[in-house]
Amino acid sequence: MDAPKASSTEGHGSDRDVPSPENLLQEYTELRERFHRTTNALASATHDLKTPLSILNGYVELLQSEKLGPLSDRQREVLRDMQASGKRLQQFIQDFLTYSALETGGLRMHFEAGNINDCLSGVCRLWSGRFQEKALALYFLANDKLPVFPFDAPKLERVISNLLENSFKFTPRGGTVWLHAEPYMWERRSAEVPSKAERRRQNLAHPNAVKVSVSDTGPGIPPEFHLEVFDDFFRLPGTENEEGMGLGLAIARRLVQGMGGKIWVESDPAGGGCKFSFLIPYQPFAAANKGKGQ
């Protein structure tokens, strides 16, 4: 008689651990508030690291200039390593600050009409030196069929930079990376029945978006991870020792979505590299109502 009673009591104890439906919303709200407080606190601490890091980087550059005296070859080598480490740390800090701003809604889009070819070629110029050091070929050819349209240039540059960095890290020496942009007819699908005006817009023959792609000759990404690679702090199995925080693709996804676009990856299962593509609509304000899942 006693044994069944004890078992029943344990069952009731576990039931009490499950929140009641009326308390779920309150607990969810408290959890979100705690998450935002933690994220803001970490962002504040990360931001405080920028000033001392900038000072250290400044002293390294001063020593490299030899204005304080001549350097030996070994000293130059040490300073180059210090400078490279400083730049990596600076990138980690910037990644986390961007992530925090996106997560807490503190990052706003600013659309201005511009030529996307100029934006893409500018990012390529910034990366060309590092690609050459690793014996990687980087190709980009401007597309004169792309019109001038409103987009957030700094954030688009960040997306491209993150995708190029991803290819740079995982493409072996002697490999190739291509950056390509083209007009695209994006037929958005909605859960609701589209209105007559929406159907008329979708039936137009001319493109309504730009498709930007970064392809490489790296090892590729297994199909089962094609969605997870865009998650916060995600790393592919076997890449845990690679530099970075696992935020590059997550930040790219959030920035693209913030511009009303979508991003995805394709990869050859046989290991023939991968191709990251994203769409940015020509009319960002009309795309602002688009849900995240579309």
Coordinates of C-alpha atoms in Angstrom, one line a residue:
M1 CA 0.0 0.0 0.0
D2 CA 2.8 2.4 0.9
A3 CA 4.8 1.9 -2.4
P4 CA 1.9 3.0 -4.8
K5 CA 1.2 6.0 -2.5
A6 CA 4.9 7.2 -2.7
S7 CA 4.8 6.8 -6.5
S8 CA 1.6 8.8 -6.7
T9 CA 3.1 11.6 -4.6
E10 CA 6.2 11.8 -6.9
G11 CA 3.9 12.1 -9.9
H12 CA 2.0 15.0 -8.3
G13 CA 5.3 16.7 -7.4
S14 CA 6.4 16.6 -11.1
D15 CA 3.0 18.0 -12.2
R16 CA 3.6 21.0 -9.9
D17 CA 6.8 21.8 -11.8
V18 CA 4.9 22.4 -15.0
P19 CA 3.7 26.0 -15.2
S20 CA -0.1 26.5 -15.6
P21 CA -1.3 27.9 -18.9
E22 CA -2.2 31.2 -17.3
N23 CA 1.4 31.6 -16.0
L24 CA 3.1 30.8 -19.3
L25 CA 2.8 34.3 -20.7
Q26 CA 4.1 35.9 -17.5
E27 CA 7.1 33.5 -17.4
Y28 CA 7.8 34.0 -21.1
T29 CA 7.7 37.8 -20.6
E30 CA 10.0 37.6 -17.6
L31 CA 12.4 35.3 -19.5
R32 CA 12.6 37.8 -22.4
E33 CA 13.2 40.7 -20.1
R34 CA 16.0 38.8 -18.3
F35 CA 17.5 37.9 -21.7
H36 CA 17.5 41.5 -22.9
R37 CA 19.0 42.7 -19.6
T38 CA 21.8 40.1 -19.9
T39 CA 22.4 40.9 -23.6
N40 CA 22.5 44.7 -22.8
A41 CA 25.0 44.1 -19.9
L42 CA 27.3 42.0 -22.1
A43 CA 27.1 44.6 -24.9
S44 CA 28.0 47.3 -22.5
A45 CA 31.0 45.3 -21.2
T46 CA 32.0 44.5 -24.8
H47 CA 31.7 48.2 -25.7
D48 CA 34.0 49.1 -22.8
L49 CA 36.7 46.9 -24.4
K50 CA 36.8 49.0 -27.6
T51 CA 38.7 52.0 -26.1
P52 CA 41.7 50.1 -24.5
L53 CA 41.9 47.9 -27.6
S54 CA 42.1 51.0 -29.8
I55 CA 44.8 52.4 -27.6
L56 CA 46.8 49.1 -27.8
N57 CA 46.4 49.0 -31.6
G58 CA 47.5 52.6 -31.8
Y59 CA 50.7 51.9 -29.9
V60 CA 51.4 48.9 -32.2
E61 CA 51.1 51.1 -35.2
L62 CA 53.4 53.7 -33.6
L63 CA 56.1 51.1 -32.9
Q64 CA 55.8 49.8 -36.5
S65 CA 56.4 53.2 -37.9
E66 CA 59.8 53.2 -36.1
K67 CA 59.3 56.8 -34.9
L68 CA 60.4 55.6 -31.5
G69 CA 63.5 53.9 -32.8
P70 CA 64.6 51.2 -35.3
L71 CA 63.2 47.6 -35.0
S72 CA 64.9 44.3 -35.5
D73 CA 63.3 41.7 -37.8
R74 CA 62.1 39.7 -34.8
Q75 CA 60.5 42.8 -33.3
R76 CA 58.7 43.5 -36.6
E77 CA 57.4 39.9 -36.7
V78 CA 56.1 40.2 -33.1
L79 CA 54.3 43.5 -33.9
R80 CA 52.7 42.0 -37.0
D81 CA 51.4 39.1 -34.9
M82 CA 50.1 41.6 -32.3
Q83 CA 48.4 43.7 -35.0
A84 CA 46.7 40.6 -36.5
S85 CA 45.5 39.5 -33.1
G86 CA 44.2 43.0 -32.3
K87 CA 42.2 43.1 -35.6
R88 CA 40.7 39.7 -34.8
L89 CA 39.7 40.8 -31.4
Q90 CA 38.3 44.0 -32.8
Q91 CA 36.2 42.0 -35.2
F92 CA 34.8 39.8 -32.4
I93 CA 33.8 42.9 -30.5
Q94 CA 32.1 44.4 -33.5
D95 CA 30.3 41.1 -34.2
F96 CA 28.9 40.9 -30.7
L97 CA 27.9 44.6 -30.6
T98 CA 26.0 44.1 -33.9
Y99 CA 24.4 41.0 -32.7
S100 CA 23.3 42.7 -29.5
A101 CA 21.8 45.7 -31.4
L102 CA 19.9 43.3 -33.7
E103 CA 18.7 41.2 -30.9
T104 CA 17.4 44.1 -28.8
G105 CA 16.0 46.1 -31.8
G106 CA 18.6 48.8 -31.5
L107 CA 19.7 48.7 -35.1
R108 CA 17.7 50.6 -37.7
M109 CA 17.8 50.4 -41.4
H110 CA 18.5 53.6 -43.5
F111 CA 17.7 53.2 -47.1
E112 CA 19.3 55.5 -49.7
A113 CA 19.3 55.2 -53.5
G114 CA 22.6 53.9 -54.8
N115 CA 24.5 51.7 -57.2
I116 CA 24.9 48.2 -55.7
N117 CA 27.9 47.5 -58.0
D118 CA 29.9 50.2 -56.3
C119 CA 29.0 48.7 -52.9
L120 CA 30.1 45.2 -53.9
S121 CA 33.3 46.3 -55.6
G122 CA 34.3 48.3 -52.6
V123 CA 34.0 45.3 -50.3
C124 CA 36.0 43.2 -52.8
R125 CA 38.8 45.8 -52.7
L126 CA 38.9 45.6 -48.9
W127 CA 39.2 41.8 -49.0
S128 CA 41.6 41.5 -52.0
G129 CA 44.8 41.7 -49.9
R130 CA 43.8 38.9 -47.5
F131 CA 42.7 36.7 -50.4
Q132 CA 46.0 37.2 -52.2
E133 CA 47.9 36.3 -49.0
K134 CA 46.1 33.0 -48.9
A135 CA 46.5 32.4 -52.7
L136 CA 42.7 32.6 -53.2
A137 CA 41.3 34.1 -56.4
L138 CA 38.4 36.5 -55.9
Y139 CA 36.3 37.4 -58.9
F140 CA 33.6 40.1 -59.2
L141 CA 32.2 41.6 -62.5
A142 CA 29.8 44.5 -62.2
N143 CA 26.4 44.0 -63.7
D144 CA 25.2 47.0 -65.7
K145 CA 21.6 45.6 -65.8
L146 CA 21.2 46.4 -62.1
P147 CA 19.3 49.7 -61.5
V148 CA 19.8 52.3 -58.9
F149 CA 17.5 51.5 -56.0
P150 CA 17.3 52.3 -52.2
F151 CA 19.2 50.0 -49.9
D152 CA 21.2 50.3 -46.7
A153 CA 24.8 50.4 -48.1
P154 CA 26.8 49.9 -44.8
K155 CA 24.6 46.9 -43.7
L156 CA 24.7 45.4 -47.2
E157 CA 28.5 45.7 -47.1
R158 CA 28.5 43.9 -43.8
V159 CA 26.5 41.1 -45.2
I160 CA 28.9 40.7 -48.2
S161 CA 31.9 41.0 -45.9
N162 CA 30.6 38.2 -43.6
L163 CA 29.9 35.9 -46.5
L164 CA 33.4 36.6 -48.0
E165 CA 34.9 36.0 -44.6
N166 CA 33.1 32.6 -44.4
S167 CA 34.4 31.6 -47.8
F168 CA 37.9 32.9 -46.9
K169 CA 38.0 30.7 -43.8
F170 CA 36.9 27.5 -45.3
T171 CA 38.2 27.6 -48.9
P172 CA 41.7 25.9 -49.1
R173 CA 44.7 27.7 -50.5
G174 CA 44.6 28.0 -54.3
G175 CA 40.8 28.0 -54.3
T176 CA 38.4 30.4 -56.0
V177 CA 35.6 32.6 -54.7
W178 CA 33.0 34.4 -57.0
L179 CA 30.8 37.4 -56.1
H180 CA 27.9 37.8 -58.4
A181 CA 24.8 40.1 -58.6
E182 CA 21.9 40.0 -61.0
P183 CA 18.3 41.3 -61.4
Y184 CA 15.8 38.8 -60.1
M185 CA 12.0 38.3 -60.3
W186 CA 11.0 37.4 -56.7
E187 CA 7.6 35.9 -56.5
R188 CA 6.8 36.1 -52.8
R189 CA 4.5 33.5 -51.4
S190 CA 2.1 34.4 -48.6
A191 CA -0.1 32.3 -46.4
E192 CA -3.0 34.6 -47.2
V193 CA -4.8 34.8 -50.6
P194 CA -3.1 37.7 -52.5
S195 CA -5.1 40.7 -53.5
K196 CA -5.7 41.7 -57.1
A197 CA -3.1 44.4 -56.8
E198 CA -0.6 41.9 -55.5
R199 CA -1.3 39.4 -58.3
R200 CA -0.9 42.2 -60.8
R201 CA 2.5 43.1 -59.3
Q202 CA 3.7 39.5 -59.3
N203 CA 2.7 39.0 -62.9
L204 CA 5.0 41.8 -64.1
A205 CA 7.7 40.6 -66.4
H206 CA 10.5 42.8 -65.1
P207 CA 12.7 42.0 -62.0
N208 CA 11.7 43.4 -58.6
A209 CA 14.8 42.4 -56.6
V210 CA 18.6 41.8 -56.8
K211 CA 20.1 38.4 -56.2
V212 CA 23.6 38.5 -54.7
S213 CA 25.6 35.2 -54.5
V214 CA 29.0 34.3 -53.0
S215 CA 30.3 30.9 -54.3
D216 CA 33.5 29.1 -53.4
T217 CA 35.4 25.9 -54.0
G218 CA 35.5 24.9 -50.3
P219 CA 34.4 21.6 -48.8
G220 CA 30.7 22.5 -48.8
I221 CA 28.0 22.2 -46.2
P222 CA 26.0 19.0 -45.6
P223 CA 22.3 19.4 -46.4
E224 CA 21.2 18.7 -42.8
F225 CA 22.9 21.9 -41.7
H226 CA 21.7 24.3 -44.4
L227 CA 19.2 26.0 -42.0
E228 CA 21.3 25.7 -38.8
V229 CA 24.3 27.5 -40.3
F230 CA 22.3 30.8 -39.9
D231 CA 21.6 30.2 -36.2
D232 CA 23.2 32.3 -33.5
F233 CA 26.6 30.9 -32.3
F234 CA 26.3 27.8 -34.5
R235 CA 29.4 25.9 -35.7
L236 CA 29.6 23.0 -38.0
P237 CA 30.9 19.8 -36.5
G238 CA 34.7 19.7 -36.8
T239 CA 35.0 23.5 -37.1
E240 CA 35.0 24.2 -33.3
N241 CA 38.6 25.3 -33.4
E242 CA 38.1 27.9 -36.2
E243 CA 38.3 31.6 -35.2
G244 CA 35.1 33.5 -34.7
M245 CA 32.0 33.4 -32.5
G246 CA 29.7 31.7 -34.9
L247 CA 27.8 34.9 -35.5
G248 CA 28.8 35.9 -39.0
L249 CA 26.1 34.1 -40.9
A250 CA 23.5 34.8 -38.1
I251 CA 24.2 38.5 -38.4
A252 CA 24.0 38.3 -42.2
R253 CA 20.6 36.6 -42.0
R254 CA 19.2 39.2 -39.6
L255 CA 20.5 42.1 -41.7
V256 CA 19.1 40.7 -44.9
Q257 CA 15.7 40.1 -43.2
G258 CA 15.9 43.7 -41.9
M259 CA 16.1 44.9 -45.5
G260 CA 13.0 42.8 -46.4
G261 CA 15.1 40.1 -48.0
K262 CA 15.8 36.4 -47.6
I263 CA 19.1 34.3 -47.5
W264 CA 19.9 30.7 -48.1
V265 CA 22.7 28.3 -49.0
E266 CA 23.2 25.6 -51.6
S267 CA 26.0 23.0 -51.6
D268 CA 27.1 20.1 -53.7
P269 CA 26.7 16.9 -51.6
A270 CA 29.9 15.6 -53.2
G271 CA 31.9 18.4 -51.7
G272 CA 32.0 20.8 -54.6
G273 CA 31.9 24.0 -52.6
C274 CA 28.9 26.0 -51.5
K275 CA 26.9 29.0 -52.7
F276 CA 25.3 31.6 -50.4
S277 CA 22.6 33.7 -52.0
F278 CA 20.3 36.5 -50.8
L279 CA 17.6 38.6 -52.2
I280 CA 17.1 42.3 -51.6
P281 CA 13.8 43.9 -53.0
Y282 CA 14.0 47.1 -55.1
Q283 CA 11.1 48.5 -52.9
P284 CA 12.3 48.0 -49.3
F285 CA 9.3 49.9 -47.7
A286 CA 6.8 47.6 -49.4
A287 CA 8.8 44.7 -48.2
A288 CA 8.8 45.8 -44.6
N289 CA 5.6 44.0 -43.8
K290 CA 7.0 40.7 -45.0
G291 CA 7.2 38.1 -42.2
K292 CA 10.5 36.5 -41.1
G293 CA 9.4 33.0 -42.3
Q294 CA 8.8 33.9 -45.9

